[in-house]
Amino acid sequence: MISWKQNLNITGFEKKAPDLSLSRSSTLVAPEEEESHDKFHSAFLNKFGPNHKLLISDLENVPLGTPCDEKKVDGAVTANGYVSRLFVNGWVWEFLSWIVSALCVSGMAFVLGLYNDKRVPIKWPLGITLNAYISVLSAISKYALAVPVDEALGQLRWLYFSDRPRNLIDFELFDDASRGPWGSLALIIHTKAKSLVSLGASITLLSLALDPFYQQLVTYPQRPSDLDRSTVSRIVKYSTDDSLFVNSSNAIYFGSDSAIGSVMRSFYAYPSLFQVPEMAPFCASNDCAWPPFNTLSVCSQCEDISSLLHFDCLPDDGYWRFNWNMSIPAVPTTSCGYFFNSTGPKPMLMSGYAINSSTNAPGEALVTRQLNFRDPRTEEVYWEHSINFKNVPNAIVNFASVSVANAEAAYRNQTPVAHECVLRFCTQKIAARYYKGNYTENILSTFTNHTQRPWPIIMDGDASYNYVQNITIIPPDQDEIFSVDNKTMLQAIFAFDYKLPFYVTQQNTSALPLIRTENDRNDSRLTFLYSVDYWSTRNISNYVADLATAMAHAIRLHPTSSEKVLGSGSLEVYVHISWGWFTLPAMLLIGTLLFLVITMVQSRRQGASVFKTSAVATLANGLDDSTKQRVGSDSLSELFDKACTTKVMLQREMSTIKLRDMNSR
């Protein structure tokens, strides 16, 4: 040490510069020790005055300015000392730790709530991902929560030994419980989960599951986004001008609906190859869905009418024959087969064959005949427009289909397949989905208007048609009004007028089948080879339903009348928060607060000192001297053996508290 040479004289005390020379026993002291010398000098002058002679005993009364002594000035506790006592003798630190833990959990919940169900950001703020954010806050929360639990367990240890004698080994169990889960489990088993300490030990055990619970909070599933949203067509108001023609006299002529007409040509020309046109939706991914939507559509219905046919051999007008020509008066011939109205003035052959007038041998065979109940050639109406569907207003077409397999079947007088079918506009509620290249539509409901209305077609002259009604359909519980204007309705009717009536004939069993259709007032017709048995072998109801679906798809794809239904977009990764995984952290927070408050209340009721887990308190207030002598040993196993059989109790001894052996009393 640096020695002082005559620093203190007999008459007074003066501070002099230290002699920095080193003796054998001296040690160089760092310059910062000058501050402590200054404190010593000032304290000595304040205590004894400048003229006091220095005695060795005087040094014992000089305060050296240690941190513990600085808590009091003239016997009063300083502000720092008061705050320190709040932390040491009170529960401020434990409550602050609990608040920190609660703030961390609340902070996690707040931030996760901001991102819940949101698209994963391309760039995270400050480059910190949600997982990193959760990892940091959960670690702080977990360790902050351990502070009040451990300290409360430590305090309960003192209360545990203050009410009655306990085995000394229990002190070790409490100490282990405040250190970790294994000790907590041992304490729960020892106390049989019947005391307050079991709550604290259980909280410590359950804290092990906090990390897995936090890890399950955030997942990143995929979902359709609002970007590149999928679309599919529907139609609300059907109106088309693509078949309007104006001649030199400014007269307007209507052609057939081109959308429906293209379907009709495929349907009648190549029935074996006919397919319903696809809707061709737009989907940016392999999985798109649309909310259920309503659209204008076409519906069909078919009923069997074979009971109305009767076999006979009767004279008829030959209207069905391949070489029939409207401009040449028909020559009545005798035909055998199945007739409509066989007993009436105008019997109508639907399936059969003509009889050669000279040889009486079977001639040309009628294999298939489809009859429009409103003859577009003469505007003659059969059966008041319908046999089975008189309650259907504003039908697009109502026709009968009668057919056999081929001429041989006709010559055998085989009973034909006969149906009446009707097509009309309707509305449908559809749920649509596109998945891995496959687009499907599920019809949820169908609505048709059954309000009876007068016959809407009025002839104005020889070739002028007027459709005097607009078609309006309002589905129940819907605000949308679906409509087809009168002009467009007439065009749809014309599309069928060009195809019906429809005939398939064979000159004999070895001849190729031919069709005759598109009969108009100019005697033009279309003839070509045909799959003769198609109408007789197919399920007509399903086939006509396919025609209705094809027509519905055609009008929904109309370039000017259709509109888009927005569905899901391309897939995006989004943040999904499973809030249920916050259950355990919330329970532990509430349980810890409850555990801490009950411990404080019990300590106050018993008037116990607040020692908590303090090692100093354990050393100062441990075993009394006599108990130490009986229990003490230099072997840990022997110490444990004695601790298991020694019952101690916390008792006050003058100014101290000691654990006393109660077996010796």
PDB file of N, CA and C in Angstrom, residues 573-606:
ATOM      1  N   VAL A 573     -50.059 -16.375 -50.195  1.00  0.00           N
ATOM      2  CA  VAL A 573     -49.737 -16.846 -48.851  1.00  0.00           C
ATOM      3  C   VAL A 573     -50.152 -15.751 -47.870  1.00  0.00           C
ATOM      4  N   TYR A 574     -50.924 -16.127 -46.864  1.00  0.00           N
ATOM      5  CA  TYR A 574     -51.393 -15.133 -45.911  1.00  0.00           C
ATOM      6  C   TYR A 574     -51.111 -15.600 -44.482  1.00  0.00           C
ATOM      7  N   VAL A 575     -51.227 -14.669 -43.568  1.00  0.00           N
ATOM      8  CA  VAL A 575     -50.961 -14.936 -42.155  1.00  0.00           C
ATOM      9  C   VAL A 575     -52.263 -15.357 -41.491  1.00  0.00           C
ATOM     10  N   HIS A 576     -52.238 -16.512 -40.865  1.00  0.00           N
ATOM     11  CA  HIS A 576     -53.416 -16.979 -40.129  1.00  0.00           C
ATOM     12  C   HIS A 576     -53.024 -17.199 -38.672  1.00  0.00           C
ATOM     13  N   ILE A 577     -53.735 -16.549 -37.773  1.00  0.00           N
ATOM     14  CA  ILE A 577     -53.452 -16.646 -36.344  1.00  0.00           C
ATOM     15  C   ILE A 577     -54.462 -17.582 -35.703  1.00  0.00           C
ATOM     16  N   SER A 578     -53.958 -18.609 -35.044  1.00  0.00           N
ATOM     17  CA  SER A 578     -54.811 -19.529 -34.285  1.00  0.00           C
ATOM     18  C   SER A 578     -54.864 -19.020 -32.849  1.00  0.00           C
ATOM     19  N   TRP A 579     -55.867 -18.210 -32.561  1.00  0.00           N
ATOM     20  CA  TRP A 579     -55.935 -17.524 -31.270  1.00  0.00           C
ATOM     21  C   TRP A 579     -56.076 -18.493 -30.103  1.00  0.00           C
ATOM     22  N   GLY A 580     -56.529 -19.693 -30.356  1.00  0.00           N
ATOM     23  CA  GLY A 580     -56.694 -20.654 -29.275  1.00  0.00           C
ATOM     24  C   GLY A 580     -55.397 -20.999 -28.571  1.00  0.00           C
ATOM     25  N   TRP A 581     -54.274 -20.841 -29.296  1.00  0.00           N
ATOM     26  CA  TRP A 581     -52.980 -21.162 -28.681  1.00  0.00           C
ATOM     27  C   TRP A 581     -52.542 -20.110 -27.669  1.00  0.00           C
ATOM     28  N   PHE A 582     -53.279 -18.993 -27.569  1.00  0.00           N
ATOM     29  CA  PHE A 582     -53.000 -18.006 -26.526  1.00  0.00           C
ATOM     30  C   PHE A 582     -53.622 -18.416 -25.191  1.00  0.00           C
ATOM     31  N   THR A 583     -54.354 -19.511 -25.175  1.00  0.00           N
ATOM     32  CA  THR A 583     -55.046 -19.924 -23.954  1.00  0.00           C
ATOM     33  C   THR A 583     -54.065 -20.196 -22.827  1.00  0.00           C
ATOM     34  N   LEU A 584     -53.029 -20.984 -23.104  1.00  0.00           N
ATOM     35  CA  LEU A 584     -52.067 -21.330 -22.051  1.00  0.00           C
ATOM     36  C   LEU A 584     -51.317 -20.110 -21.534  1.00  0.00           C
ATOM     37  N   PRO A 585     -50.740 -19.247 -22.398  1.00  0.00           N
ATOM     38  CA  PRO A 585     -50.090 -18.045 -21.860  1.00  0.00           C
ATOM     39  C   PRO A 585     -51.024 -17.188 -21.014  1.00  0.00           C
ATOM     40  N   ALA A 586     -52.275 -17.042 -21.441  1.00  0.00           N
ATOM     41  CA  ALA A 586     -53.221 -16.233 -20.662  1.00  0.00           C
ATOM     42  C   ALA A 586     -53.515 -16.883 -19.318  1.00  0.00           C
ATOM     43  N   MET A 587     -53.691 -18.201 -19.314  1.00  0.00           N
ATOM     44  CA  MET A 587     -53.959 -18.905 -18.059  1.00  0.00           C
ATOM     45  C   MET A 587     -52.779 -18.783 -17.103  1.00  0.00           C
ATOM     46  N   LEU A 588     -51.564 -18.899 -17.629  1.00  0.00           N
ATOM     47  CA  LEU A 588     -50.385 -18.800 -16.764  1.00  0.00           C
ATOM     48  C   LEU A 588     -50.219 -17.388 -16.217  1.00  0.00           C
ATOM     49  N   LEU A 589     -50.529 -16.383 -17.025  1.00  0.00           N
ATOM     50  CA  LEU A 589     -50.460 -15.006 -16.531  1.00  0.00           C
ATOM     51  C   LEU A 589     -51.451 -14.786 -15.392  1.00  0.00           C
ATOM     52  N   ILE A 590     -52.671 -15.216 -15.589  1.00  0.00           N
ATOM     53  CA  ILE A 590     -53.691 -15.055 -14.546  1.00  0.00           C
ATOM     54  C   ILE A 590     -53.335 -15.879 -13.320  1.00  0.00           C
ATOM     55  N   GLY A 591     -52.888 -17.118 -13.540  1.00  0.00           N
ATOM     56  CA  GLY A 591     -52.515 -17.982 -12.418  1.00  0.00           C
ATOM     57  C   GLY A 591     -51.351 -17.429 -11.633  1.00  0.00           C
ATOM     58  N   THR A 592     -50.366 -16.859 -12.335  1.00  0.00           N
ATOM     59  CA  THR A 592     -49.206 -16.282 -11.648  1.00  0.00           C
ATOM     60  C   THR A 592     -49.609 -15.081 -10.809  1.00  0.00           C
ATOM     61  N   LEU A 593     -50.443 -14.208 -11.367  1.00  0.00           N
ATOM     62  CA  LEU A 593     -50.894 -13.045 -10.604  1.00  0.00           C
ATOM     63  C   LEU A 593     -51.672 -13.487  -9.372  1.00  0.00           C
ATOM     64  N   LEU A 594     -52.541 -14.453  -9.528  1.00  0.00           N
ATOM     65  CA  LEU A 594     -53.309 -14.968  -8.395  1.00  0.00           C
ATOM     66  C   LEU A 594     -52.387 -15.588  -7.355  1.00  0.00           C
ATOM     67  N   PHE A 595     -51.427 -16.371  -7.805  1.00  0.00           N
ATOM     68  CA  PHE A 595     -50.467 -17.020  -6.907  1.00  0.00           C
ATOM     69  C   PHE A 595     -49.660 -15.986  -6.133  1.00  0.00           C
ATOM     70  N   LEU A 596     -49.236 -14.930  -6.800  1.00  0.00           N
ATOM     71  CA  LEU A 596     -48.436 -13.889  -6.157  1.00  0.00           C
ATOM     72  C   LEU A 596     -49.258 -13.125  -5.123  1.00  0.00           C
ATOM     73  N   VAL A 597     -50.476 -12.764  -5.472  1.00  0.00           N
ATOM     74  CA  VAL A 597     -51.316 -11.990  -4.552  1.00  0.00           C
ATOM     75  C   VAL A 597     -51.664 -12.809  -3.315  1.00  0.00           C
ATOM     76  N   ILE A 598     -52.012 -14.084  -3.485  1.00  0.00           N
ATOM     77  CA  ILE A 598     -52.350 -14.930  -2.333  1.00  0.00           C
ATOM     78  C   ILE A 598     -51.147 -15.099  -1.422  1.00  0.00           C
ATOM     79  N   THR A 599     -49.969 -15.249  -2.012  1.00  0.00           N
ATOM     80  CA  THR A 599     -48.747 -15.371  -1.207  1.00  0.00           C
ATOM     81  C   THR A 599     -48.510 -14.110  -0.392  1.00  0.00           C
ATOM     82  N   MET A 600     -48.706 -12.945  -0.996  1.00  0.00           N
ATOM     83  CA  MET A 600     -48.542 -11.685  -0.272  1.00  0.00           C
ATOM     84  C   MET A 600     -49.539 -11.583   0.879  1.00  0.00           C
ATOM     85  N   VAL A 601     -50.791 -11.953   0.620  1.00  0.00           N
ATOM     86  CA  VAL A 601     -51.826 -11.868   1.656  1.00  0.00           C
ATOM     87  C   VAL A 601     -51.502 -12.800   2.813  1.00  0.00           C
ATOM     88  N   GLN A 602     -51.086 -14.021   2.519  1.00  0.00           N
ATOM     89  CA  GLN A 602     -50.740 -14.965   3.585  1.00  0.00           C
ATOM     90  C   GLN A 602     -49.548 -14.475   4.396  1.00  0.00           C
ATOM     91  N   SER A 603     -48.566 -13.900   3.723  1.00  0.00           N
ATOM     92  CA  SER A 603     -47.397 -13.378   4.447  1.00  0.00           C
ATOM     93  C   SER A 603     -47.804 -12.259   5.388  1.00  0.00           C
ATOM     94  N   ARG A 604     -48.695 -11.381   4.925  1.00  0.00           N
ATOM     95  CA  ARG A 604     -49.133 -10.273   5.765  1.00  0.00           C
ATOM     96  C   ARG A 604     -49.969 -10.773   6.940  1.00  0.00           C
ATOM     97  N   ARG A 605     -50.840 -11.750   6.712  1.00  0.00           N
ATOM     98  CA  ARG A 605     -51.672 -12.274   7.789  1.00  0.00           C
ATOM     99  C   ARG A 605     -50.838 -12.939   8.875  1.00  0.00           C
ATOM    100  N   GLN A 606     -49.783 -13.648   8.472  1.00  0.00           N
ATOM    101  CA  GLN A 606     -48.947 -14.342   9.454  1.00  0.00           C
ATOM    102  C   GLN A 606     -47.853 -13.450  10.015  1.00  0.00           C
TER     103      GLN A 606
END
